[in-house]
PDB file of C-alpha atoms and ligand atoms in Angstrom:
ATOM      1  CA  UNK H   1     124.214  68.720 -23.374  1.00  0.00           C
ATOM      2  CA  UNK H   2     121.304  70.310 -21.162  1.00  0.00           C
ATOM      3  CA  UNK H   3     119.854  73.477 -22.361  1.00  0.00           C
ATOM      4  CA  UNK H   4     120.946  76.309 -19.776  1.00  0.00           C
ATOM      5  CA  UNK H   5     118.060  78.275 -17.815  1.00  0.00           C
ATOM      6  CA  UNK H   6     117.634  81.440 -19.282  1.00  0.00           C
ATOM      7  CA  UNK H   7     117.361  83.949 -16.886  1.00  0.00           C
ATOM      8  CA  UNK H   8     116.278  87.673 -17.192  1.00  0.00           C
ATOM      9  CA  UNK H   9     117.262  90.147 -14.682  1.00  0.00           C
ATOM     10  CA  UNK H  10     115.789  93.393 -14.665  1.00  0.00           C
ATOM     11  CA  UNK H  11     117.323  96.416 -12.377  1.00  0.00           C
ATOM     12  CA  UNK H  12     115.474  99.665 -11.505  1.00  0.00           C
ATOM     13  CA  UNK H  13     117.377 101.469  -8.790  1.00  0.00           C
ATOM     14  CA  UNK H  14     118.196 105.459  -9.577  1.00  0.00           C
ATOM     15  CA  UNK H  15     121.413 104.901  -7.734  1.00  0.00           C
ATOM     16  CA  UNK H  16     123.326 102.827 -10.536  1.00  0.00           C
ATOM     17  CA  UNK H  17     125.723 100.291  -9.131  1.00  0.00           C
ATOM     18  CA  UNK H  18     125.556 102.179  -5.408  1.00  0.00           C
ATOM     19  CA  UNK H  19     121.838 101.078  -5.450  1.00  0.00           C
ATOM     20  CA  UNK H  20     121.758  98.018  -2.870  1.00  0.00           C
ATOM     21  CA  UNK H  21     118.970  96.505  -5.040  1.00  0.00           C
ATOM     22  CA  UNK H  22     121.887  96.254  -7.512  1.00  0.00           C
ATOM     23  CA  UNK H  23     123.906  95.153  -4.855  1.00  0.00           C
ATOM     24  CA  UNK H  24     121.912  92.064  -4.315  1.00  0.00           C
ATOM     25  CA  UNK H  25     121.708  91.225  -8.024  1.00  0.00           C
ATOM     26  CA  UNK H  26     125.261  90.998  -8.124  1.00  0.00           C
ATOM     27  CA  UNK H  27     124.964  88.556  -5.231  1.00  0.00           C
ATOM     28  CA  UNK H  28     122.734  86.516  -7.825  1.00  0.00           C
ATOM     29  CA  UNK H  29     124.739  86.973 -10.223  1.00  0.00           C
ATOM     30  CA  UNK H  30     128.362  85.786  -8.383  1.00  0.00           C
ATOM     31  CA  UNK H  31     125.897  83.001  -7.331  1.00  0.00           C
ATOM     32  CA  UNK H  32     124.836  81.560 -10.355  1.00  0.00           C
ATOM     33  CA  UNK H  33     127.601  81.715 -11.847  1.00  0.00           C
ATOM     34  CA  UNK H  34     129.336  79.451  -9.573  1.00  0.00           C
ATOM     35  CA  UNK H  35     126.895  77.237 -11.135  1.00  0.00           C
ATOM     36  CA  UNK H  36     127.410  78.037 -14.482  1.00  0.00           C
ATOM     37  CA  UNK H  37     124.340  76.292 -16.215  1.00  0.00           C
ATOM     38  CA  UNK H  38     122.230  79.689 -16.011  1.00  0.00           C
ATOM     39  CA  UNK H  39     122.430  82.104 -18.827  1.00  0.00           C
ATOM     40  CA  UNK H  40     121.893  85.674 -17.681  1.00  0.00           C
ATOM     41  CA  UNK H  41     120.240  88.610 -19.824  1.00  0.00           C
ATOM     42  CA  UNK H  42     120.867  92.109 -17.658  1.00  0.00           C
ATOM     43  CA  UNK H  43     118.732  94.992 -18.055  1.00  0.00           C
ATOM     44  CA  UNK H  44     119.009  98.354 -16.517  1.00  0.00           C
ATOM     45  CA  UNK H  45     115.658 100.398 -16.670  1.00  0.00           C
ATOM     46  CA  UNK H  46     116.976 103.144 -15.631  1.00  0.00           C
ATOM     47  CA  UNK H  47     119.890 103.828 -17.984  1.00  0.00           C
ATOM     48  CA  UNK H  48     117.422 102.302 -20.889  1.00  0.00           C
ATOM     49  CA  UNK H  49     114.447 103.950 -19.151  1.00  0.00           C
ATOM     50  CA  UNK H  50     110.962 103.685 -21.810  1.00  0.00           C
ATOM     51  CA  UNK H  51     108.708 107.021 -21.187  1.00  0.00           C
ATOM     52  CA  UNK H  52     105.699 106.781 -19.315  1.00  0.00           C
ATOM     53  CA  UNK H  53     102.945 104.699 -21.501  1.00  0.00           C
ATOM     54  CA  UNK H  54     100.688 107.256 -23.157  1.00  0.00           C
ATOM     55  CA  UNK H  55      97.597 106.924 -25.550  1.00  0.00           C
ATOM     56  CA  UNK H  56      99.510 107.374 -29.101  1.00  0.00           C
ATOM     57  CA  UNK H  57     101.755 104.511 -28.222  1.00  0.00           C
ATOM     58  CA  UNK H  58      98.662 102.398 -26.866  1.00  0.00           C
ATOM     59  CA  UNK H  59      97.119 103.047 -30.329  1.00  0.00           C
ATOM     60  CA  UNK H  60      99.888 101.882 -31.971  1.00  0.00           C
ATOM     61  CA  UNK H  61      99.288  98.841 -30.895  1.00  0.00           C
ATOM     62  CA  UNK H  62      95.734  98.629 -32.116  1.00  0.00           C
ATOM     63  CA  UNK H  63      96.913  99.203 -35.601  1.00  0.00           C
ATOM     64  CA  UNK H  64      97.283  96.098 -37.641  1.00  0.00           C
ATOM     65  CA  UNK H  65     101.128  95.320 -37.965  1.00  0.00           C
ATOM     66  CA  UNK H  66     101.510  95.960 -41.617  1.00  0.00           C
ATOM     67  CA  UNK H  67      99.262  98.994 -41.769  1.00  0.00           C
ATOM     68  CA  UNK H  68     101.610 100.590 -38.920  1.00  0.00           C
ATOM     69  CA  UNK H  69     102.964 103.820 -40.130  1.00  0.00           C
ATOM     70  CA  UNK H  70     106.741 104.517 -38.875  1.00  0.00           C
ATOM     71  CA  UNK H  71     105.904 106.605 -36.115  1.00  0.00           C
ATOM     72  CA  UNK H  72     103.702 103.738 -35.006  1.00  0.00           C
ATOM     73  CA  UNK H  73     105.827 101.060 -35.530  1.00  0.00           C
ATOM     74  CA  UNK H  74     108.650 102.728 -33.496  1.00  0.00           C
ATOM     75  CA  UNK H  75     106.141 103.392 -31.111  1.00  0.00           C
ATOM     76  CA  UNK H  76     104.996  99.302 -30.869  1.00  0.00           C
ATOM     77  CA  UNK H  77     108.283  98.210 -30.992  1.00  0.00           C
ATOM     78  CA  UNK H  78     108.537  98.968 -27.737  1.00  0.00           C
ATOM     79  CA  UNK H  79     106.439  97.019 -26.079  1.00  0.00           C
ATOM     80  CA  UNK H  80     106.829  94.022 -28.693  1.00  0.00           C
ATOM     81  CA  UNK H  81     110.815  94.258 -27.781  1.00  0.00           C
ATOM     82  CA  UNK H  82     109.773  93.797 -23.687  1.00  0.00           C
ATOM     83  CA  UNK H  83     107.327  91.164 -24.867  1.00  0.00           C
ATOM     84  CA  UNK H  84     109.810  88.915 -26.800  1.00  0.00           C
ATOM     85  CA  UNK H  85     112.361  89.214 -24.040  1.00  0.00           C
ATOM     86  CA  UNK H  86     110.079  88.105 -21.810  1.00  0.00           C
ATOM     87  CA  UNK H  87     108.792  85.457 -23.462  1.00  0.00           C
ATOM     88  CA  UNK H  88     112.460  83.913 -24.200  1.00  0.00           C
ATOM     89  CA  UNK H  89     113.140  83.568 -20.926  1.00  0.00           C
ATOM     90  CA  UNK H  90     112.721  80.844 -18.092  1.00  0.00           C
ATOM     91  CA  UNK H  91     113.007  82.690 -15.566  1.00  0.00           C
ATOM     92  CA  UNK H  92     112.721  86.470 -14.103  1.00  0.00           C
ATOM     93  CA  UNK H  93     114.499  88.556 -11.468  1.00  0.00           C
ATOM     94  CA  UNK H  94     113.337  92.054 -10.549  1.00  0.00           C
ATOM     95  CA  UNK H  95     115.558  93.887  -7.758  1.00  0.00           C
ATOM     96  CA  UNK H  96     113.324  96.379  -6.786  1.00  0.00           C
ATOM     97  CA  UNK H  97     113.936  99.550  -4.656  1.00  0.00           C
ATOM     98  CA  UNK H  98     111.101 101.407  -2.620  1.00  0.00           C
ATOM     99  CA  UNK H  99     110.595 104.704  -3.700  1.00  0.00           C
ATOM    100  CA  UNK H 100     108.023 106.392  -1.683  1.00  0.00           C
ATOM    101  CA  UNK H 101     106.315 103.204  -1.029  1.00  0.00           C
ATOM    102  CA  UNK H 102     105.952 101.739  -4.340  1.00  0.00           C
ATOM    103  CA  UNK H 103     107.674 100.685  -7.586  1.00  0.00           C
ATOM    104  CA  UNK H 104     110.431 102.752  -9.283  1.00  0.00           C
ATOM    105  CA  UNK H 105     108.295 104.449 -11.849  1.00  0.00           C
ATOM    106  CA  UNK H 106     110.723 102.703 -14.489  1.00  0.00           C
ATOM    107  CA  UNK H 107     109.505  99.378 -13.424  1.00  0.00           C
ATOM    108  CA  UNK H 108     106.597 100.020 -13.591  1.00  0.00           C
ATOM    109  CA  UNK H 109     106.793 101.467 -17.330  1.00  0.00           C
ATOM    110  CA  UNK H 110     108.150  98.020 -17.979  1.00  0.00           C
ATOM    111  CA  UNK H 111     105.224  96.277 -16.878  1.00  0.00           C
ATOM    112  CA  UNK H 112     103.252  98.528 -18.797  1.00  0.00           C
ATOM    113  CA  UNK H 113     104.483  97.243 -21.717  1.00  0.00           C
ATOM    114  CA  UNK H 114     103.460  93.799 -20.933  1.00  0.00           C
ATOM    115  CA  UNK H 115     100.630  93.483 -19.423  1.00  0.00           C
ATOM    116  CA  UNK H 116      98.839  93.570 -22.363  1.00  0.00           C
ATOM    117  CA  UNK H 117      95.262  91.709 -22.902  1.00  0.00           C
ATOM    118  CA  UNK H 118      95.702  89.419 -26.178  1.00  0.00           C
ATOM    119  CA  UNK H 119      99.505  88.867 -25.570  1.00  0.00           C
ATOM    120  CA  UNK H 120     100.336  88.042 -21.729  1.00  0.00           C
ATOM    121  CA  UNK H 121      96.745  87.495 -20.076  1.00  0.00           C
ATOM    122  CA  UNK H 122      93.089  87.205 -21.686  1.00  0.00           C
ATOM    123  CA  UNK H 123      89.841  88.054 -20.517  1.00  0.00           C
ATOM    124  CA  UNK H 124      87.324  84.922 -20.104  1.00  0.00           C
ATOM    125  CA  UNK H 125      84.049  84.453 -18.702  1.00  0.00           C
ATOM    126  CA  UNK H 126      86.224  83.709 -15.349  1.00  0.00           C
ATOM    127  CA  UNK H 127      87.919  86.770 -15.447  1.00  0.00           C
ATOM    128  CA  UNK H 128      91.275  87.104 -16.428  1.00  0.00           C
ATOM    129  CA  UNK H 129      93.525  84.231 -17.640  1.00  0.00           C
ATOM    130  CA  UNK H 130      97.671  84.888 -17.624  1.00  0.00           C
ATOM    131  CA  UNK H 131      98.967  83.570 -21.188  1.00  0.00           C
ATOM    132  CA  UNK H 132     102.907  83.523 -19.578  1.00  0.00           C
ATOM    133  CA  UNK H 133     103.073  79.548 -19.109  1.00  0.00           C
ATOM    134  CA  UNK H 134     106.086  77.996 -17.371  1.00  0.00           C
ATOM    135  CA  UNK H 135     107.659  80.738 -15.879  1.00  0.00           C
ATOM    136  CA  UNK H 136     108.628  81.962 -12.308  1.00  0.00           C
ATOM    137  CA  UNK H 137     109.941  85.190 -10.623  1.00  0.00           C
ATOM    138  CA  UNK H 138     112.050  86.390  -7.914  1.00  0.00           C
ATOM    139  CA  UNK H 139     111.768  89.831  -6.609  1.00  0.00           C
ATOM    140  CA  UNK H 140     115.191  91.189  -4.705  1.00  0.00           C
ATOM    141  CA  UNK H 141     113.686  94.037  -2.527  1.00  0.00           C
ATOM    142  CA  UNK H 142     116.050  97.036  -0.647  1.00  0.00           C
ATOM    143  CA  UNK H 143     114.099  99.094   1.270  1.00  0.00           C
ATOM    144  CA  UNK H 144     114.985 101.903   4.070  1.00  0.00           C
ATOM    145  CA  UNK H 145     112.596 100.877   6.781  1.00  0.00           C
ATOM    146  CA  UNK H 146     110.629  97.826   7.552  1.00  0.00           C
ATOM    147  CA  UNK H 147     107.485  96.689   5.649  1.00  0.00           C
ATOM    148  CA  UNK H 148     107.527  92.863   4.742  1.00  0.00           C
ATOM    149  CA  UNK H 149     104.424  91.524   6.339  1.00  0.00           C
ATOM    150  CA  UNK H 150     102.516  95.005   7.642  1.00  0.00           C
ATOM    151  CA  UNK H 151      99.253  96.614   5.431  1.00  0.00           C
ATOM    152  CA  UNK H 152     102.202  99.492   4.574  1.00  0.00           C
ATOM    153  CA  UNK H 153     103.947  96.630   1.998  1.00  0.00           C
ATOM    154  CA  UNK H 154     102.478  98.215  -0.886  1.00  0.00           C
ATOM    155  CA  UNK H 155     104.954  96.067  -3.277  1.00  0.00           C
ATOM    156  CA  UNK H 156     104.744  92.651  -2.488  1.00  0.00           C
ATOM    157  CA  UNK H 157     100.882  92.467  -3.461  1.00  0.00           C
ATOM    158  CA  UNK H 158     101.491  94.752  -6.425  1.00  0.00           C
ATOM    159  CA  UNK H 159     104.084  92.724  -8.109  1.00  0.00           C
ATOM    160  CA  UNK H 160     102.235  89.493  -6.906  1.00  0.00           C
ATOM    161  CA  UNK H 161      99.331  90.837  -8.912  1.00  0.00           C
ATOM    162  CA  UNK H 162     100.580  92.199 -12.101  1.00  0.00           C
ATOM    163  CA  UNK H 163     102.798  88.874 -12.561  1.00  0.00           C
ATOM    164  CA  UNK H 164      99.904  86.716 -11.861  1.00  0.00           C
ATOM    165  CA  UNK H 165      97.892  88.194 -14.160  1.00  0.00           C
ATOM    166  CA  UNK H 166     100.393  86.968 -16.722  1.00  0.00           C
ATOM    167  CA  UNK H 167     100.110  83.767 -15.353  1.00  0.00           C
ATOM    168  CA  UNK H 168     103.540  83.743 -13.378  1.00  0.00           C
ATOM    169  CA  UNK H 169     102.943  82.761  -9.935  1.00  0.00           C
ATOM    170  CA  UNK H 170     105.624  81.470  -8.249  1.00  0.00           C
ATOM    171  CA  UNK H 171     107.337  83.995  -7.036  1.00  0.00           C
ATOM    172  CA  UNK H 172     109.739  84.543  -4.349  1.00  0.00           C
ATOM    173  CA  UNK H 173     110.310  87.676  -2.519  1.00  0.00           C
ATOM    174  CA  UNK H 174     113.814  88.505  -1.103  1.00  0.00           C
ATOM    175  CA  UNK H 175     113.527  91.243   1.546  1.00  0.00           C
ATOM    176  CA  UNK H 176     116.805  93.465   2.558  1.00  0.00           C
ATOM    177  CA  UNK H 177     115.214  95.675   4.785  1.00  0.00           C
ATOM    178  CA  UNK H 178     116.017  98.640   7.703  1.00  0.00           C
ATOM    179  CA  UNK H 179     118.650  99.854   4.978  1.00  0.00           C
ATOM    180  CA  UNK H 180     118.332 103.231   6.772  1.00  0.00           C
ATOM    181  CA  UNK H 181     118.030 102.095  10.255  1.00  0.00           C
ATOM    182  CA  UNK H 182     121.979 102.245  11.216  1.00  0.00           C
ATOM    183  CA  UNK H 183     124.872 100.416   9.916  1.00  0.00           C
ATOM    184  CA  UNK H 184     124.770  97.331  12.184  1.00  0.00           C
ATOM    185  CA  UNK H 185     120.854  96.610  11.244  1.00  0.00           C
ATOM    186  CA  UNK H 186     121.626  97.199   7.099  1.00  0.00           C
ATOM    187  CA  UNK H 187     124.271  94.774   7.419  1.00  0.00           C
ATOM    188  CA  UNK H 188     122.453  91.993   8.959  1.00  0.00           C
ATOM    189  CA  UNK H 189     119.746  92.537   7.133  1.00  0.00           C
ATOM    190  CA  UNK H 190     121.674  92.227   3.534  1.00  0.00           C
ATOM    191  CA  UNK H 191     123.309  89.409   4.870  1.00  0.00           C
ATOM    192  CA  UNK H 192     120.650  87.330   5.816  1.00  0.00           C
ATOM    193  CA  UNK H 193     118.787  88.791   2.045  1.00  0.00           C
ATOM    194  CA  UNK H 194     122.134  86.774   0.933  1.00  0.00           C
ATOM    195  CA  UNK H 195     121.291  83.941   2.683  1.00  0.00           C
ATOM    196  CA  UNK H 196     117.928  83.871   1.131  1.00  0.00           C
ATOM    197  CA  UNK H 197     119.441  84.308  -2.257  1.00  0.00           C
ATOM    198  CA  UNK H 198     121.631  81.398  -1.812  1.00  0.00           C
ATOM    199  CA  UNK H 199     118.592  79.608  -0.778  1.00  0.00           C
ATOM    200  CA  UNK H 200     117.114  80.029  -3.997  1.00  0.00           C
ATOM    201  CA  UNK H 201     119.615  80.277  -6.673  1.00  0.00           C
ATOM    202  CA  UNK H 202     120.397  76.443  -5.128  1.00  0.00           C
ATOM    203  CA  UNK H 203     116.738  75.749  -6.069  1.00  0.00           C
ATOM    204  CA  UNK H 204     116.732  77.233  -9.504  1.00  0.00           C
TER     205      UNK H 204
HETATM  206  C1  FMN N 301     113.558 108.684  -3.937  1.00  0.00           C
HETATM  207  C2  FMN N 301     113.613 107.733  -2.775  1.00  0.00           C
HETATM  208  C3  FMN N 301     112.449 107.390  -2.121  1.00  0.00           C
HETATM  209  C4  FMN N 301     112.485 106.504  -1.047  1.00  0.00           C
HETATM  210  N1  FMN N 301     111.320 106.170  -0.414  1.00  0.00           N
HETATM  211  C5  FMN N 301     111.356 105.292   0.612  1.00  0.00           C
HETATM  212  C6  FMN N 301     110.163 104.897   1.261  1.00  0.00           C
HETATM  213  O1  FMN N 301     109.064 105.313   0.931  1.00  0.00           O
HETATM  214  N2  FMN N 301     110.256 104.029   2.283  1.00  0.00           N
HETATM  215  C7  FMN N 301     111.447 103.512   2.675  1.00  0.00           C
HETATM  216  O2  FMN N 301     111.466 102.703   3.591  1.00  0.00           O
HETATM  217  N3  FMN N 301     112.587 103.831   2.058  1.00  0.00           N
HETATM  218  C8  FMN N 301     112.568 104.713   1.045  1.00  0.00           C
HETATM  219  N4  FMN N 301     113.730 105.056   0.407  1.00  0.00           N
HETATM  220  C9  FMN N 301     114.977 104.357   0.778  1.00  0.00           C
HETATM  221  C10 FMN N 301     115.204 103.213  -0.198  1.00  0.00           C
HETATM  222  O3  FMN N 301     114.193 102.242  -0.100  1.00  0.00           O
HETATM  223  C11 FMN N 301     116.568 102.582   0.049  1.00  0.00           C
HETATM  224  O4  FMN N 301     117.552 103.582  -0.161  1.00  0.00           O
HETATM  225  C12 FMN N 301     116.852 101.404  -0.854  1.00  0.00           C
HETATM  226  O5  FMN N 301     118.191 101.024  -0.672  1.00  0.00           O
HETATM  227  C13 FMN N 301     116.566 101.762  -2.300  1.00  0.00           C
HETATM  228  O6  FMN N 301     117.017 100.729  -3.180  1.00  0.00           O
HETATM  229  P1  FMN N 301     118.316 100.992  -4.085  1.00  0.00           P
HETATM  230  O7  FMN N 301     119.445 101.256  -3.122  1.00  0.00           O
HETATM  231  O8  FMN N 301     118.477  99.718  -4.826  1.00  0.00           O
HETATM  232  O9  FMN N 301     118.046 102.166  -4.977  1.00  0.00           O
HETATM  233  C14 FMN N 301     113.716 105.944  -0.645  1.00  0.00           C
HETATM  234  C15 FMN N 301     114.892 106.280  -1.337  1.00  0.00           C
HETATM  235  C16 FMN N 301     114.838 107.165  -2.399  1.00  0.00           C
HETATM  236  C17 FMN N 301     116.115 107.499  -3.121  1.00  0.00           C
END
C-alpha cells in the first residue's frame, strides 16, 4: 500500500463557511477526495485564532525546554504545535482572503509562529537558508477587485517570501478575483479559480 499525501489546509477568512476563500477549499476538498489517496488536516485560524506574537512569548522560546516555567511552556507550545504540524505534512494549502490589501491578520499570526531562525530557515554566510525540505504550497486567493499581476498584489510576493524562506518554493497561486465587481464577473471568475484547482489537485 502507498503512503497517502498528507495535506494541510489552513483557512483564514472572517466570514466562516460564507467566506469564498472557504468556498474554494471545499472545491479542493470535493476534489481530492474523488481521489481518495490524499489525507486532509483542516484548520480554521479564525475560530482557533493564536494572539498577535508578542515579546514574552518570543522569550519563551529562548528558554531552554526543561528550564521553561508553565507560563512559558504554554506560551512555546504554541508555536512548537504550528511547527510539528507543519513539519508532518507533504503538502500545504492556504485560502487566503484580502483584507485591506494584505493577509488576514490570523494568517499572518500563523506564520509568525514558524518562521523561526533555528527551526524552519537558518542564517549562513549566504544569507538565509529555508530548513522546510520537500514540501510545496498552494495559495487559494478571493479577492473583491483585481490585483494578480499589478505592483497593488501585495500577497502574492508576501507569501512567496515568507514560504521561501522556509525553503518551500513551489508554490501555486489560485486567483478568484472581481468578487465584488457584479454577479456575472464573480461567477466566472470562481469558476475558472475551479478550473485551476482541478488543474492542480490532478497534479498533486
Ligand atoms: C475587512 C475586509 C477588507 C477587505 N479589503 C479588500 C481590499 O483591500 N481589496 C479588495 O479587493 N477586496 C477587499 N475585501 C473584499 C474581499 O477580498 C472579498 O470579500 C473576498 O471574498 C474575501 O475572502 P473571503 O470571502 O474568503 O473572506 C475586503 C473584505 C473585507 C471583509
Amino acid at each position: 500500500m502507498t503512503t497517502p499525501t498528507k495535506l494541510l489546509l489552513l483557512n483564514s477568512s472572517i466570514l466562516g463557511d460564507n467566506g469564498q476563500s472557504r468556498g474554494l477549499a471545499e472545491h479542493f476538498k470535493r476534489r481530492l477526495a474523488a481521489r481518495g489517496d490524499v489525507q486532509v488536516t483542516e484548520r480554521d485560524l479564525v475560530a482557533e485564532a493564536l494572539p498577535h506574537l508578542d515579546g514574552t512569548e518570543l522569550a519563551s522560546w529562548m528558554v531552554a525546554e526543561d528550564e521553561r516555567d508553565a507560563e512559558q511552556r504554554e506560551l512555546a507550545a504554541r508555536s512548537e504545535a504550528a511547527l510539528a504540524e507543519l513539519f508532518d505534512h507533504d503538502v500545504l494549502v492556504l485560502a487566503v482572503p484580502l483584507y485591506n490589501l494584505g493577509i488576514p491578520t490570523q494568517l499572518k499570526a500563523w506564520f509568525d509562529r514558524v518562521l523561526r531562525a533555528g527551526k524552519t530557515f537558518r542564517y549562513t554566510e549566504n544569507g538565509p537558508q529555508g530548513l522546510v525540505e520537500g514540501k510545496r504550497a498552494i495559495v487559494l486567493t478571493a479577492r473583491g477587485g483585481q490585483y494578480a499581476g499589478t505592483a497593488l498584489d501585495s500577497q502574492t510576493p508576501h507569501l512567496t517570501h515568507m514560504l521561501g524562506l522556509m525553503g518551500i518554493t513551489e508554490v501555486d497561486f489560485v486567483y478568484a478575483e472581481g468578487l465584488a465587481m457584479g454577479d456575472r464577473h464573480r461567477e466566472a471568475s470562481i469558476g475558472e479559480a475551479r478550473q485551476a484547482i482541478d488543474g492542480l489537485v490532478a497534479r498533486l
